[in-house]
XYZ file of C-alpha atoms in Angstrom:
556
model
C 111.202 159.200 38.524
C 113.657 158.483 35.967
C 114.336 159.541 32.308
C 112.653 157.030 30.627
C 109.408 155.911 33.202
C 106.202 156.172 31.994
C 103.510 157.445 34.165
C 100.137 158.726 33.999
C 99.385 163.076 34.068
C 97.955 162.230 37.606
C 101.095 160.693 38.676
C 103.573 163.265 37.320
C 101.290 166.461 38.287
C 101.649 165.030 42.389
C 105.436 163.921 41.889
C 105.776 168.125 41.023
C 104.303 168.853 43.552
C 106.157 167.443 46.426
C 109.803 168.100 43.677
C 108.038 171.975 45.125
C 107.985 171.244 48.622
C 104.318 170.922 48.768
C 103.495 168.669 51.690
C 99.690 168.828 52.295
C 96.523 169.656 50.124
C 92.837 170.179 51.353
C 90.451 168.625 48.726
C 86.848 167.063 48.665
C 87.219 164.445 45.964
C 85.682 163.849 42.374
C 85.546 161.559 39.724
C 87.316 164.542 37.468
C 90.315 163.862 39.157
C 90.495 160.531 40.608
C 94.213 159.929 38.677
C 95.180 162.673 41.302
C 93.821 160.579 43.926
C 95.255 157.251 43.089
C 98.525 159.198 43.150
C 98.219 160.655 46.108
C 97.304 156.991 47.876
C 101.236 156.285 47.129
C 102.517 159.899 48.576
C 102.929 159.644 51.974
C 105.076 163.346 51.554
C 101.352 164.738 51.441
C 99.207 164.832 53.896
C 95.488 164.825 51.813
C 92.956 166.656 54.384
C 89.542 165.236 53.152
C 86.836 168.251 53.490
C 83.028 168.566 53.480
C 82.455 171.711 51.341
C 85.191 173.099 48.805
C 84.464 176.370 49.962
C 85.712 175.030 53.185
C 88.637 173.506 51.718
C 89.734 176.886 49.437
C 89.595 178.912 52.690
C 91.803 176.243 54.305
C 94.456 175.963 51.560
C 94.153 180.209 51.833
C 95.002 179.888 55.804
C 97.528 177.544 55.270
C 99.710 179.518 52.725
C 99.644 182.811 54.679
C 101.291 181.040 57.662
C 103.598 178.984 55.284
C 104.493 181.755 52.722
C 104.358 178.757 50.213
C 101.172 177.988 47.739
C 98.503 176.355 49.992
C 97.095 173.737 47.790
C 93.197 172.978 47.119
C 91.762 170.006 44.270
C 88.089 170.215 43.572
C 86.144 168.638 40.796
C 84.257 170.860 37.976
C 81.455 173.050 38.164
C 80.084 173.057 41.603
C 83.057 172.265 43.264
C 85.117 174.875 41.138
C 82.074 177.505 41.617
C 82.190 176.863 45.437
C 85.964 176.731 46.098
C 85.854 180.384 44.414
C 85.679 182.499 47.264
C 88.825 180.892 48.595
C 90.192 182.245 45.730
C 89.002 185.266 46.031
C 90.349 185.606 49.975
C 93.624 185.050 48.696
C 93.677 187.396 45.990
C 92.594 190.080 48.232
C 94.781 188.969 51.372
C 97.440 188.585 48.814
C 98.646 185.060 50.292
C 99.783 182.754 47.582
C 97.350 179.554 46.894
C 96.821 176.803 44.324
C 93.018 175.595 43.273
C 93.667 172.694 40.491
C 89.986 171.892 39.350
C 89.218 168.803 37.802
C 87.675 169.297 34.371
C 85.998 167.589 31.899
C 87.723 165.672 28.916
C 89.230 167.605 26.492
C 87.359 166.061 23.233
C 83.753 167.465 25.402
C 85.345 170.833 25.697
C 82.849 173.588 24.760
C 79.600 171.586 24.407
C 78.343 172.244 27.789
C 78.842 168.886 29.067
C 78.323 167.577 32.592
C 79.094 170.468 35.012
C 81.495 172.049 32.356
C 82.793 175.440 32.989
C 85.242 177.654 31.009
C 87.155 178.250 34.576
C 90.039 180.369 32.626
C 87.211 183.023 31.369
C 85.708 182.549 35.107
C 88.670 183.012 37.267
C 91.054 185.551 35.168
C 89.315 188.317 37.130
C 89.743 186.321 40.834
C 93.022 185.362 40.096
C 96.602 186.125 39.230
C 96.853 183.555 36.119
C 94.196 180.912 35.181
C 95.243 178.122 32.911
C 94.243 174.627 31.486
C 96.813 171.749 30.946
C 95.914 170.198 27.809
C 99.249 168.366 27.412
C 100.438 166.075 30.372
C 103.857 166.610 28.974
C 103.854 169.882 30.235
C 102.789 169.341 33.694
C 106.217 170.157 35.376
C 106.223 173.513 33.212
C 102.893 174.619 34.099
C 103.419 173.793 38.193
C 106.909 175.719 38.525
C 104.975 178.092 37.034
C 102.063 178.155 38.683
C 104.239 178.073 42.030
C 106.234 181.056 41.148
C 103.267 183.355 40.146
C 101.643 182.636 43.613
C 104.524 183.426 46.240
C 106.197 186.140 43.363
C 105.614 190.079 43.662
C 102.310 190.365 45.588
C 101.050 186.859 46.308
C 97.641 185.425 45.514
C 95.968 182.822 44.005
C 96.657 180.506 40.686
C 94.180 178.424 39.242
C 94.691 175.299 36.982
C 92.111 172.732 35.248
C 93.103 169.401 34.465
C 90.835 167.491 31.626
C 90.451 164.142 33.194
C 91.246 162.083 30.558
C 94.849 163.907 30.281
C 95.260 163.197 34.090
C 94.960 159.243 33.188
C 96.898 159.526 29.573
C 100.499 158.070 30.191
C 103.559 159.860 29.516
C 107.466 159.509 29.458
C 110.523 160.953 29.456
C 109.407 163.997 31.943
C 110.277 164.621 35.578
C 109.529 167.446 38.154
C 111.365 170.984 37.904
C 113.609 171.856 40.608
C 111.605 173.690 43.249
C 111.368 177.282 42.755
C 112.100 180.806 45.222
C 110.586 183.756 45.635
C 112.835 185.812 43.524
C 115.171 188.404 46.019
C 114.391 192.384 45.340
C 116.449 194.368 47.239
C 116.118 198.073 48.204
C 117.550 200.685 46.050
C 120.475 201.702 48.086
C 119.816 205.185 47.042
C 115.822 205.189 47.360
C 116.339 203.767 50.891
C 117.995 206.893 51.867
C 115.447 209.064 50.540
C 112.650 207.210 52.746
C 114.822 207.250 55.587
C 115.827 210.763 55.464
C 111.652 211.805 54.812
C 110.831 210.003 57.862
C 114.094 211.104 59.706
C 112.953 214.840 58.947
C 109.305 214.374 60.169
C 107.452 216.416 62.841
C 104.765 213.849 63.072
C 105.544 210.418 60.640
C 103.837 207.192 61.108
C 103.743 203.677 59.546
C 101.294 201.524 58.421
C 102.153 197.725 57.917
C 101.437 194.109 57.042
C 100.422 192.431 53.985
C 102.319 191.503 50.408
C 104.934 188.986 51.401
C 105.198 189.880 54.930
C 106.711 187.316 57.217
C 108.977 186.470 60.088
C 111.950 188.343 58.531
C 110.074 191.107 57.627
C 108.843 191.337 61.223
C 111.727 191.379 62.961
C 113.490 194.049 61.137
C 110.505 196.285 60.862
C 110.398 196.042 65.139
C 113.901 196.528 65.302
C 113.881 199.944 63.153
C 110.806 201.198 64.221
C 111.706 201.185 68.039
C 114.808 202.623 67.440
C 113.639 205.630 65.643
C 110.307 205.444 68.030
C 108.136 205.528 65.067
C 104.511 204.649 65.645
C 103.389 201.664 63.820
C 99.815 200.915 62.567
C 98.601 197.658 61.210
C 96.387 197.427 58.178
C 93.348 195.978 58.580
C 93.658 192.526 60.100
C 97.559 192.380 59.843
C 97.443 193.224 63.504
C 100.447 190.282 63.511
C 102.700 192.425 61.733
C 104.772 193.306 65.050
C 104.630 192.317 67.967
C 101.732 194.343 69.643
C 103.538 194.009 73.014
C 106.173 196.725 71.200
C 106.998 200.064 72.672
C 105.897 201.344 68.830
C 102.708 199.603 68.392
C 100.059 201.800 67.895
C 96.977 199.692 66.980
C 95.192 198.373 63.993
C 92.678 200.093 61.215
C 89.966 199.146 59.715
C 85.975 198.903 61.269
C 86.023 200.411 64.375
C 89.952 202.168 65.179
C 90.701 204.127 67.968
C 89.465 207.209 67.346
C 93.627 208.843 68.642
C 94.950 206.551 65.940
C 92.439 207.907 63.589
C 93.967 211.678 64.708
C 97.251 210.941 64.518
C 96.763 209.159 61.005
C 94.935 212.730 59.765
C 98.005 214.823 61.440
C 100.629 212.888 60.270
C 102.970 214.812 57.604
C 104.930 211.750 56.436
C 103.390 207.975 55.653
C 105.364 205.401 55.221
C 103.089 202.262 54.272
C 105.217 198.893 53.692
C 103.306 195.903 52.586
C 99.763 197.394 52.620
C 97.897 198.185 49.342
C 96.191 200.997 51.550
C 92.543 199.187 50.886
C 89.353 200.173 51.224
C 88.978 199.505 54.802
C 92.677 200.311 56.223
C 91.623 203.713 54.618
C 87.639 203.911 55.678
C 86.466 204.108 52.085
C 89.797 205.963 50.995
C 89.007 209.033 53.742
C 91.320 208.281 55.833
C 94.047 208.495 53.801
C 93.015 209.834 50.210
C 94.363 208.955 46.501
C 95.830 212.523 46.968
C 96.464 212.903 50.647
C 97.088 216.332 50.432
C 99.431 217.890 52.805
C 101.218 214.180 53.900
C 104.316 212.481 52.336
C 103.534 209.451 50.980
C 106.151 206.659 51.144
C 104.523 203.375 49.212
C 107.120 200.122 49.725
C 105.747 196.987 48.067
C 107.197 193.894 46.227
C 104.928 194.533 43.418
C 105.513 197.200 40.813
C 101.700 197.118 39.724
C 100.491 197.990 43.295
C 102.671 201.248 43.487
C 100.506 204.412 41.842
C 97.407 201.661 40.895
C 95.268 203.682 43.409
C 97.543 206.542 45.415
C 100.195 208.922 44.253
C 102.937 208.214 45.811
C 105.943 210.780 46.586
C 108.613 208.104 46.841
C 107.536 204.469 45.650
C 109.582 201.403 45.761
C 109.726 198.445 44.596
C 111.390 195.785 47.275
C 110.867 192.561 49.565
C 109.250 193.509 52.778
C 111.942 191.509 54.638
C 114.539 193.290 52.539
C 113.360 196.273 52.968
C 112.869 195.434 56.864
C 116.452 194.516 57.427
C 118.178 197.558 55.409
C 115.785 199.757 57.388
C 117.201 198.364 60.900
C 120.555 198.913 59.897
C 119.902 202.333 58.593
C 123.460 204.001 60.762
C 122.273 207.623 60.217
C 121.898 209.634 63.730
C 117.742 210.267 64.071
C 116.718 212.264 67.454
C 114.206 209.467 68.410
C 110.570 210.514 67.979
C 108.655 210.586 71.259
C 105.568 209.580 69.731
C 105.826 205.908 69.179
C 105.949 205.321 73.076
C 102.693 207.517 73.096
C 100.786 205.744 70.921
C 101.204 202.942 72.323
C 100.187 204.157 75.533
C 97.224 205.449 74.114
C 96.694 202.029 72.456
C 97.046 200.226 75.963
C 94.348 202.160 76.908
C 91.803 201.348 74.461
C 92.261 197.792 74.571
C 91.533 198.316 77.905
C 87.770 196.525 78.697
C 85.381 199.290 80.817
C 82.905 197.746 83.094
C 79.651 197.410 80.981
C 76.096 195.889 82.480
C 75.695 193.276 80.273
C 74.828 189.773 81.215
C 77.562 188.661 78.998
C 80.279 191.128 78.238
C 82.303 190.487 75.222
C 84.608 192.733 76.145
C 85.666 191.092 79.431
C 85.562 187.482 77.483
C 88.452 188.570 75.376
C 89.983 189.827 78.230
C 89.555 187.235 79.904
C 90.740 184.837 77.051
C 93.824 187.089 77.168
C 94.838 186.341 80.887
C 94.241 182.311 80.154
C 95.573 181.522 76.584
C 99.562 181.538 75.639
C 100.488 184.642 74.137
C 100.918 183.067 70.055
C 97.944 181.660 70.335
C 95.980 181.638 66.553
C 92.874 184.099 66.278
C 91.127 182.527 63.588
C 88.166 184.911 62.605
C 85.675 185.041 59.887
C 83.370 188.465 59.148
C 80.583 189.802 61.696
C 80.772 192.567 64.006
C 81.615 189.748 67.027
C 84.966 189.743 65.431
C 85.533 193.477 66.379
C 85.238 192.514 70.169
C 88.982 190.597 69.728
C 90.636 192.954 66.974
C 89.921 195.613 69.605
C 90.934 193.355 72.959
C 93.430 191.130 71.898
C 96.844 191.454 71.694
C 98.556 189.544 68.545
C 102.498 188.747 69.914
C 102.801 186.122 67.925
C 103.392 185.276 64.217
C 101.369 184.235 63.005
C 98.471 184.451 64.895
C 96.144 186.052 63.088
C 93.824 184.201 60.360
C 91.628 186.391 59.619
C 90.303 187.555 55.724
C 90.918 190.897 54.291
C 87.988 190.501 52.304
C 85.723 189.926 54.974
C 84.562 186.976 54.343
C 82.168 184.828 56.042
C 82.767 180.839 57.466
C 86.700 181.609 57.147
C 87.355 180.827 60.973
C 86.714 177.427 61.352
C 88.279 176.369 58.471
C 91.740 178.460 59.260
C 91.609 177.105 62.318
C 91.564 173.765 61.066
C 94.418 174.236 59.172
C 96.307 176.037 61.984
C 95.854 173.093 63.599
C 96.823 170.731 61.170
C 100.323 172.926 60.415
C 101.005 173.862 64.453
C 99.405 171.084 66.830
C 101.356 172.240 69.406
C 99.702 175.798 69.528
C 96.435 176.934 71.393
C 94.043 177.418 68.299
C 90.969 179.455 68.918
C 88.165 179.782 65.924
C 85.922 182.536 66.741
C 82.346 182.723 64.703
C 79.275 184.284 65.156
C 76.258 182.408 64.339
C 76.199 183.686 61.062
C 78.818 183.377 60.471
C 79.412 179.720 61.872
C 76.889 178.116 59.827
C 78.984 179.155 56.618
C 81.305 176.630 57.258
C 80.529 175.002 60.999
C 80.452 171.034 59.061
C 84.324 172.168 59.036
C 83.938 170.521 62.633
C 83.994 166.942 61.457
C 87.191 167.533 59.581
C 88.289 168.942 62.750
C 87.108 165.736 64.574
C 87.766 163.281 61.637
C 91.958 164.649 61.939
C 92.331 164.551 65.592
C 92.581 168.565 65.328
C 92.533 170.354 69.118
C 90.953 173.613 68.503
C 88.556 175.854 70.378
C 85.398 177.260 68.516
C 84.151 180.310 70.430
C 80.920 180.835 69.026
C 79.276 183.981 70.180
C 75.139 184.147 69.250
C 72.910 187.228 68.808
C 70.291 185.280 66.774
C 70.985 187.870 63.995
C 73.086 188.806 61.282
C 74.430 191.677 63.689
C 76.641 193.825 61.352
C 73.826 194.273 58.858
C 71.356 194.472 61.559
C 73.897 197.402 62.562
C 73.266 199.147 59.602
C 69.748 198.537 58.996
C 68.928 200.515 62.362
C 71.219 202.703 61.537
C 69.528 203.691 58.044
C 66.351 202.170 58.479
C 65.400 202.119 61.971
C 62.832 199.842 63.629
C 61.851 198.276 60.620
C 63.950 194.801 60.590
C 63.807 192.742 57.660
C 65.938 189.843 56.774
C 68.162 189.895 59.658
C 66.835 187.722 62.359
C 68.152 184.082 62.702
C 66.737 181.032 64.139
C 69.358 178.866 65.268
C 69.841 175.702 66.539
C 71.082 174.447 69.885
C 75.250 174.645 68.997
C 76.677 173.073 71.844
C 74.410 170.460 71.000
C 75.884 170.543 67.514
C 79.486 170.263 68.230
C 78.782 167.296 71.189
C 77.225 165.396 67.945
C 80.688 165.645 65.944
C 82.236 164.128 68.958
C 83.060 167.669 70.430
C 83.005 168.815 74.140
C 80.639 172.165 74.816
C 79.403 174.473 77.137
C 76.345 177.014 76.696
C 77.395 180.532 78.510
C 75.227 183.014 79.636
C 77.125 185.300 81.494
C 80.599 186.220 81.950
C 81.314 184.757 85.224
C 79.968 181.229 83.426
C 82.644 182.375 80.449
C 85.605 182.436 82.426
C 84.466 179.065 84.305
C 83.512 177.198 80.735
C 87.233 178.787 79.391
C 88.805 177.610 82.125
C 87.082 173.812 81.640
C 87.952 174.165 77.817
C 91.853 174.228 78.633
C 91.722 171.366 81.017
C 90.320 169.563 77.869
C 91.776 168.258 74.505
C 90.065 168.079 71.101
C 87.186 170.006 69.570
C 85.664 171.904 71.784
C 83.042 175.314 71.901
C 81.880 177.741 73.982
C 78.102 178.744 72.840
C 77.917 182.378 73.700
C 74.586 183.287 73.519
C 74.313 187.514 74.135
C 71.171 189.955 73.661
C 71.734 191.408 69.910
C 71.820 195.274 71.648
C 75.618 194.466 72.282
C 76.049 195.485 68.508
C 79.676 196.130 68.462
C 83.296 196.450 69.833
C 82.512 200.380 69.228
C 79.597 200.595 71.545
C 76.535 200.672 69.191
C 73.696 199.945 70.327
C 69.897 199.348 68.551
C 68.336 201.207 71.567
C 71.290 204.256 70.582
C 70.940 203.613 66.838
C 67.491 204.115 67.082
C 67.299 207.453 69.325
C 69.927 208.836 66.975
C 67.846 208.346 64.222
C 64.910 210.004 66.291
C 66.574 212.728 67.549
């Protein structure tokens, strides 16, 4: 694009964002934006992923920017589209993974007389977001998408949100070209606040990490391995970050959130020095904020994030700091300082080894041998893609996450996230084993994700595992209000059924000799396939609970 072309808004807005490096968008179209779409038609730098619900294509554009570290990108047309593309945007906002929703809108001369499907999405997504904005002026398009770019990967990553008026989208401008593409901007670690973290953990009796979140990547990872093995610090992910290290290290001590290992949990409570690096230390890394309180009385609290907001918004930290996780990483590794390795690391690990190891139950169907079963037949970086329901506590107990990444999985526990992250996965990796895990809940969120699966060649597996009830409320419901189930129960239909009509391959499984057979036959295959688990709804949870327990506790 030179100096003096004239284009339309719709034109320049896609030439910006390939001048960013952006390279593939999920959208499900609209008249609002069709200038976008003509564009598009003569972009072959993007890949357009045509999807069947927007919240579908949010939660893909989320997936695809935490294993990118750049904006995942999402279009959706006004009202409905913008209203159900909103929980993407609230996943990435909470996962802190940096995304893009642009929203077609309506023309700016109909702005604020309700018109057709008209929303004031700046009022409706400040909250969700980290900025919401409207591009009145095509002129300005290349200011507003630098922008927009460098608030979603800057600091703690999330989500930005832009409308674009259709009629400025087709209005023709000159003179303006794309911005150079922006970085994350570098923080390094205070030289002198480094050595004051080191030397707190250095002059522990009992210190332990938890990691994974804001920013984290590859770098990060590396680094963080390298430094905690050498000290033999014990290393605890936050809740479904459990690709933070390498859970094959010497250090790795497990993962919080629903359902920890009950040693972790100890050695968390007896631990005089914390040193938490990337995690905002959420409500379920911190079971409700018990685990770890605002206060934490009695513990040294070492806070490193990128962004300066995060540090003190909820605990008081002793020593906070403001850095890149992969900066931070790396000066930590080459910390030269002689530290008397800690013993400890190497024992939580061990005691991690052992509760990921399955028992024997007397189920028909034991989830706890399919994952370890899964774990014997799939490569070792193959993608967990996971949405929210108590089935997904069988595999963040079971599995081991070596690679990076490898783990999709919302922070926000979302629902129907799976099959569209693994989707994406698939799209961005072909060459790695992709495994979307739902329950039947949970599936049915999302599950007509499966022809976009089909419709883009994608080869994924969808292990679908059925109770025939929403089983983590269930869970509670006995547990509060036993014996008296209401609004739990699902009727569902006949999945393997369901995914042979998208053009799928699947296999109903009963038990968990039929499991490891139907796994097995699902690796000799290529495509879509799915594994319809179908288990009795007293196998409640990774944890053990039961109804028949629930229910005698309550009666005892």
């Amino acid at each position: 694009m030179t100096q003096t072309q004239t284009v339309t808004g719709g034109r320049l807005l896609v030439d910006c964002l390939i001048a960013q490096g952006c390279d593939r968008i999920f959208t499900v179209p609209g008249e609002s934006f069709l200038a976008v779409l003509d564009a598009l038609h003569d972009s072959p730098e993007i890949d357009t992923v045509v999807c069947r619900q927007e919240g579908g294509a949010a939660f893909m554009a989320c997936a695809d920017g935490t294993m990118t570290g750049q904006p995942g990108v999402c279009f959706v047309t006004r009202g409905p589209g913008a209203t159900n593309a909103s929980i993407g945007v609230h996943v990435a906002m909470q996962d802190s993974q940096p995304m893009i929703l642009f929203i077609g809108d309506v023309d700016r001369g109909m702005r604020d007389r309700e018109g057709f499907q008209e929303v004031d999405f700046q009022a409706m997504f400040a909250p969700l977001s980290k900025w919401a904005a409207r591009i009145d002026d095509p002129a300005r398009i290349p200011e507003y998408i630098a922008r927009a770019w460098s608030t979603a990967i800057s600091g703690r990553p999330g989500p930005v949100v832009l409308a674009l008026p259709e009629d400025m989208l087709l209005e023709p401008v000159t003179g303006q070209t794309p911005r150079p593409a922006v970085t994350r901007p570098a923080q390094a670690v205070c030289p002198d606040a480094l050595g004051a973290a080191l030397e707190l953990v250095g002059e522990a009796a009992a210190p332990i990490a938890i990691i994974g979140g804001a920013g984290w990547n590859a770098k990060a990872r590396e680094h963080f391995t390298r430094f905690a093995e050498k000290i033999g610090l014990p290393v605890a992910g936050a809740f479904r970050r459990q690709d933070a290290i390498p859970n094959s290290s010497k250090v790795w001590a497990g993962n919080l959130g629903y359902g920890p290992n009950p040693k972790l949990v100890e050695r968390i409570k007896l631990a005089d020095v914390v040193l938490v690096v990337g995690a905002r230390l959420g409500e379920a890394t911190t079971d409700s904020y018990t685990l770890i309180t605002p206060e934490h009385p009695g513990q040294t609290l070492i806070h490193i994030h990128p962004d300066p907001d995060e540090l003190g918004r909820v605990y008081r930290p002793d020593l906070a700091i403001c850095a890149d996780m992969a900066e931070f990483a790396e000066a930590a590794a080459l910390w030269c300082d002689d530290v008397i390795p800690f013993d400890a690391g190497e024992l939580a690990h061990a005691e991690w080894l052992d509760w990921t190891t399955a028992k024997p139950a007397a189920y028909r169907l034991d989830m706890a041998a399919c994952v370890t079963a899964m774990r014997a037949a799939l490569p070792d970086d193959s993608f967990i893609c996971n949405g929210a329901g108590n089935f997904s506590g069988w595999w963040h107990r079971y599995w081991h996450y070596n690679g990076f990444p490898c783990q999709l999985a919302p922070t926000a526990g979302a629902m129907g996230y799976g099959v569209p992250a693994a989707v994406a996965a698939a799209r961005r990796f072909p060459d790695r084993t992709v495994v979307a895990l739902a329950g039947d809940g949970d599936f049915l969120m999302n599950g007509q994700e499966l022809a976009t699966a089909a419709q883009y060649g994608c080869n994924l597996l969808v292990v679908l595992v059925d109770n025939g009830a929403y089983g983590t409320i269930r869970m509670h419901q006995e547990r509060e209000f036993p014996e008296r189930v209401s609004a739990t129960t699902l009727a569902n239909p006949d999945f393997a059924a369901l995914a042979r009509a998208f053009g799928g391959w699947a296999e109903r499984v009963e038990t968990t000799a039929q499991f490891t057979a139907a796994l097995a036959e699902a690796q000799a295959r290529e495509g879509l396939r799915l594994l319809h688990l179908v288990i009795d709804v007293e196998q409640l949870s990774a944890g053990g609970a039961t109804i028949s327990g629930l229910r005698a506790k309550a009666g005892s």
